[in-house]
Amino acid sequence: MSSTSPLSALRHWLEASHLDGMIVPRADAWQSEYCAPYDEKLAWLTGFDGSAGVALVLKDKALLFVDGRYQVQARVQVNLDEIEIHHLHNEPLADWLTANVEAGTRIGFDPMLMTNTEFTQLSATQCALVPLNASPFDALWTDRPAAPAGLIREMPVAISGESSEDKRQRVAAVLAANHADYLAVTLPDNIAWLLNVRGADIPYCPVPLSFALLGRDGHVEWFVNDNKLGALPEYVRSAFTIAPQKAFFERCQQIAEGKRVMVDADSAPVALRFAIEPRGEIVWRTDPITLMKATKNPVELAGYRDCHYQDGAAWVNFLAWLSREVPLREAAGNPLTELEVQAQQLAFRKQQPGFIEQSFATISASSSNAAMCHYHSSEASNKPIGHDHFYLNDSGVQYANGTTDATRTLAWGKVAPEQRLHYTAVLRGFLSLITLQFPSGTQGHQLDAFARRPLWEMGLDYDHGTGHGVGHQLLIHENPHRIAKKVNPWPLVAGNIMTIEPGYYLGDSHGIRIENQVEVVESRPGFCRFESLTLIPIDLSQVELELLSEQEKQWLDAYHQQVREALSPLVNGDARSWLEEATAPVRV
């Protein structure tokens, strides 16, 4: 098998299994956005390692569906002679199957890797979906990494702000109101929040991969492998009934008889439906933990605010170093590179109290590499950083008391006039949204156009969302809230933590993004606004200042004054003069 390509190996397996094709999503059994190496099946099969995508492998062709963030990246990473690239949302898999596949075509899928919502959509096509009893990757992927076994730790109430018992009783009340007997919890971050634990199964995502059943009495059965529990205090473990992870689906079959089980159709694997029906009744509803978790309590909010002081200081130390080193190294003929810069930024962050790990893989992107929204530098792609192009840095940290995410786009000389206009439009979109007052309960898609308008006026746009929720020492992209074109029905209320991050990307040229993490706060009765948590100077050197309104300049001056006053006592001595200059009032 070592001399056979992954695609060829899978096709041989399909033929032996009497299947015409197979759906291979970029997913694990928990629908994680970022997967453990053990679960990176799509990357092994195609070479594409982005966080969203699905492949369809047929006898005579293979297709990869990715969203707008990855249209450029996918074409770089996969063999285009073997694989066609399609848009995940504009031309989804279900539509392609309907238009191109004959009735009765046998398409295999792993029911652990497909949600009920996805299964329902694909079942409407004329192909015959065949659930697999075993994954072909168990046999074909011969050098597959080991299954994750990260240790689980306690999340103290002093940091979480609420006991697990109180959280469980809140969720149990929702079950009672819906006449449900159990809630099947499959989302790792929901389990972590509910049980006040954190894990280490997925890089940058402090969640344990496990399953849980919560009864109407508030008791939890936690299905987690014992080799992960060694660091967890006994008094935490004793609060739950613990069983092996693999026993979850069998237990669901046992408890389903005559019972009503609440299941999230958008996140639970369809294998759970197959386990419960027809023995019991499923109550299809978004996991209530998802919305509870999104509204942060006062202790969590205080943690977010505090950790942004640490992160802001690390950013300023880093940016001061960068502004000094970029011209020096370029003049010496040995320019800094993306990888060198991201390593130095991490070193500054590790100096901060409460640092645990990065909250996602840093995007350190120079010139045309930044046109790939979720680019990650490698030895092969590592570009130099100089004075005549943009450098984009999108990064964050898991601190003991919160999670950070911010992006700055920088330049140390004069970029092309067109790029200055693009940068100015992105900044104006950012300012339009971050200064907005809106009715409490407004939904994210109702705000999205405010950030896009300056670009739209130029006939430009970006193909990703404008903002996302951020977990509390949890996932960097936290459901359910999003600010994007796509309808998001969840109301924004005080206590939600979001990002604001418009951008613009021109393939083979440049990429621009400006991002702050924000807290939704009440501004007056019935209305909310965004309060910036991020404390990092915004580079104004490439802005056409005459295009900014007085209100926009006033916000920038007030924000930069806040950054300067908050961080001056915290930054290294050699960074203070840079901070003073970087936060000086706008001058036209």
Short mmCIF file of N, CA, C and O in Angstrom, two decimals, residues 175-219:
data_model
loop_
_atom_site.label_atom_id
_atom_site.label_comp_id
_atom_site.label_asym_id
_atom_site.label_seq_id
_atom_site.Cartn_x
_atom_site.Cartn_y
_atom_site.Cartn_z
N LEU A 175 -34.52 20.55 30.23
CA LEU A 175 -35.04 19.23 29.90
C LEU A 175 -36.47 19.07 30.42
O LEU A 175 -37.36 18.59 29.70
N ALA A 176 -36.69 19.47 31.66
CA ALA A 176 -38.03 19.35 32.23
C ALA A 176 -39.05 20.17 31.45
O ALA A 176 -40.16 19.72 31.19
N ALA A 177 -38.66 21.37 31.06
CA ALA A 177 -39.57 22.23 30.30
C ALA A 177 -39.92 21.65 28.94
O ALA A 177 -40.99 21.94 28.39
N ASN A 178 -39.04 20.84 28.39
CA ASN A 178 -39.26 20.21 27.09
C ASN A 178 -39.71 18.75 27.21
O ASN A 178 -39.76 18.04 26.21
N HIS A 179 -40.04 18.33 28.44
CA HIS A 179 -40.50 16.96 28.69
C HIS A 179 -39.52 15.94 28.12
O HIS A 179 -39.92 14.92 27.55
N ALA A 180 -38.24 16.23 28.28
CA ALA A 180 -37.19 15.31 27.83
C ALA A 180 -36.56 14.65 29.05
O ALA A 180 -36.46 15.25 30.13
N ASP A 181 -36.14 13.40 28.88
CA ASP A 181 -35.55 12.64 29.97
C ASP A 181 -34.04 12.79 30.03
O ASP A 181 -33.44 12.72 31.11
N TYR A 182 -33.41 12.95 28.86
CA TYR A 182 -31.95 13.04 28.79
C TYR A 182 -31.54 14.09 27.75
O TYR A 182 -32.27 14.35 26.78
N LEU A 183 -30.36 14.64 27.97
CA LEU A 183 -29.67 15.42 26.95
C LEU A 183 -28.40 14.67 26.58
O LEU A 183 -27.58 14.35 27.45
N ALA A 184 -28.27 14.35 25.29
CA ALA A 184 -27.03 13.74 24.79
C ALA A 184 -26.09 14.87 24.39
O ALA A 184 -26.39 15.64 23.47
N VAL A 185 -24.96 14.98 25.08
CA VAL A 185 -24.01 16.07 24.84
C VAL A 185 -22.82 15.50 24.07
O VAL A 185 -22.11 14.62 24.57
N THR A 186 -22.61 16.02 22.87
CA THR A 186 -21.51 15.54 22.04
C THR A 186 -20.46 16.61 21.75
O THR A 186 -19.37 16.28 21.30
N LEU A 187 -20.77 17.87 21.97
CA LEU A 187 -19.80 18.93 21.69
C LEU A 187 -18.78 19.01 22.82
O LEU A 187 -19.15 19.22 23.98
N PRO A 188 -17.50 18.88 22.51
CA PRO A 188 -16.48 18.86 23.57
C PRO A 188 -16.44 20.13 24.42
O PRO A 188 -16.21 20.05 25.63
N ASP A 189 -16.65 21.30 23.79
CA ASP A 189 -16.59 22.52 24.59
C ASP A 189 -17.80 22.64 25.51
O ASP A 189 -17.70 23.21 26.60
N ASN A 190 -18.95 22.09 25.09
CA ASN A 190 -20.12 22.10 25.97
C ASN A 190 -19.90 21.19 27.18
O ASN A 190 -20.29 21.52 28.30
N ILE A 191 -19.27 20.04 26.95
CA ILE A 191 -18.95 19.14 28.07
C ILE A 191 -17.94 19.80 29.01
O ILE A 191 -18.10 19.76 30.24
N ALA A 192 -16.92 20.43 28.45
CA ALA A 192 -15.92 21.10 29.28
C ALA A 192 -16.55 22.18 30.15
O ALA A 192 -16.26 22.31 31.34
N TRP A 193 -17.43 22.98 29.55
CA TRP A 193 -18.10 24.05 30.29
C TRP A 193 -19.02 23.47 31.37
O TRP A 193 -19.01 23.92 32.52
N LEU A 194 -19.80 22.46 31.01
CA LEU A 194 -20.78 21.89 31.93
C LEU A 194 -20.10 21.27 33.15
O LEU A 194 -20.57 21.42 34.28
N LEU A 195 -19.00 20.56 32.94
CA LEU A 195 -18.34 19.83 34.01
C LEU A 195 -17.23 20.62 34.69
O LEU A 195 -16.61 20.13 35.64
N ASN A 196 -16.98 21.84 34.21
CA ASN A 196 -15.88 22.67 34.73
C ASN A 196 -14.55 21.93 34.66
O ASN A 196 -13.81 21.80 35.65
N VAL A 197 -14.26 21.45 33.45
CA VAL A 197 -12.98 20.81 33.19
C VAL A 197 -12.42 21.37 31.88
O VAL A 197 -13.13 21.99 31.10
N ARG A 198 -11.15 21.14 31.66
CA ARG A 198 -10.52 21.46 30.39
C ARG A 198 -9.63 20.27 30.00
O ARG A 198 -9.19 19.52 30.87
N GLY A 199 -9.37 20.12 28.70
CA GLY A 199 -8.62 18.98 28.23
C GLY A 199 -7.46 19.37 27.34
O GLY A 199 -7.11 20.55 27.22
N ALA A 200 -6.87 18.35 26.70
CA ALA A 200 -5.68 18.59 25.88
C ALA A 200 -5.61 17.61 24.71
O ALA A 200 -4.53 17.18 24.33
N ASP A 201 -6.77 17.27 24.15
CA ASP A 201 -6.79 16.31 23.05
C ASP A 201 -6.49 16.94 21.69
O ASP A 201 -6.03 16.27 20.78
N ILE A 202 -6.79 18.24 21.55
CA ILE A 202 -6.65 18.93 20.27
C ILE A 202 -5.72 20.13 20.47
O ILE A 202 -5.94 20.91 21.40
N PRO A 203 -4.71 20.28 19.64
CA PRO A 203 -3.83 21.45 19.80
C PRO A 203 -4.62 22.75 19.81
O PRO A 203 -5.52 22.96 18.99
N TYR A 204 -4.29 23.61 20.74
CA TYR A 204 -4.85 24.95 20.90
C TYR A 204 -6.29 24.97 21.45
O TYR A 204 -6.80 26.04 21.76
N CYS A 205 -6.95 23.82 21.53
CA CYS A 205 -8.35 23.74 21.96
C CYS A 205 -8.42 22.96 23.26
O CYS A 205 -8.37 21.72 23.22
N PRO A 206 -8.53 23.61 24.40
CA PRO A 206 -8.44 22.90 25.68
C PRO A 206 -9.72 22.16 26.06
O PRO A 206 -10.38 22.47 27.05
N VAL A 207 -10.09 21.17 25.23
CA VAL A 207 -11.30 20.40 25.48
C VAL A 207 -10.97 18.92 25.52
O VAL A 207 -10.05 18.46 24.84
N PRO A 208 -11.73 18.15 26.31
CA PRO A 208 -11.57 16.70 26.28
C PRO A 208 -12.52 16.10 25.24
O PRO A 208 -13.69 16.48 25.17
N LEU A 209 -12.05 15.17 24.44
CA LEU A 209 -12.92 14.45 23.52
C LEU A 209 -13.61 13.35 24.31
O LEU A 209 -12.98 12.41 24.80
N SER A 210 -14.92 13.48 24.45
CA SER A 210 -15.70 12.56 25.26
C SER A 210 -17.17 12.77 24.91
O SER A 210 -17.50 13.61 24.06
N PHE A 211 -18.04 12.02 25.53
CA PHE A 211 -19.48 12.20 25.37
C PHE A 211 -20.11 12.25 26.76
O PHE A 211 -19.50 11.82 27.75
N ALA A 212 -21.36 12.74 26.83
CA ALA A 212 -22.04 12.81 28.12
C ALA A 212 -23.54 12.65 27.94
O ALA A 212 -24.10 13.02 26.90
N LEU A 213 -24.17 12.10 28.96
CA LEU A 213 -25.63 12.06 29.07
C LEU A 213 -26.02 12.76 30.35
O LEU A 213 -25.50 12.42 31.43
N LEU A 214 -26.87 13.77 30.25
CA LEU A 214 -27.36 14.48 31.42
C LEU A 214 -28.83 14.15 31.60
O LEU A 214 -29.63 14.34 30.68
N GLY A 215 -29.18 13.63 32.79
CA GLY A 215 -30.56 13.29 33.08
C GLY A 215 -31.34 14.47 33.61
O GLY A 215 -30.77 15.49 34.00
N ARG A 216 -32.67 14.29 33.68
CA ARG A 216 -33.51 15.37 34.14
C ARG A 216 -33.26 15.71 35.61
O ARG A 216 -33.63 16.79 36.08
N ASP A 217 -32.61 14.82 36.34
CA ASP A 217 -32.26 15.09 37.74
C ASP A 217 -30.94 15.83 37.88
O ASP A 217 -30.50 16.13 38.99
N GLY A 218 -30.27 16.11 36.74
CA GLY A 218 -28.99 16.83 36.78
C GLY A 218 -27.78 15.93 36.88
O GLY A 218 -26.65 16.44 36.86
N HIS A 219 -28.00 14.63 36.98
CA HIS A 219 -26.85 13.72 37.07
C HIS A 219 -26.25 13.50 35.68
O HIS A 219 -26.96 13.40 34.69
#
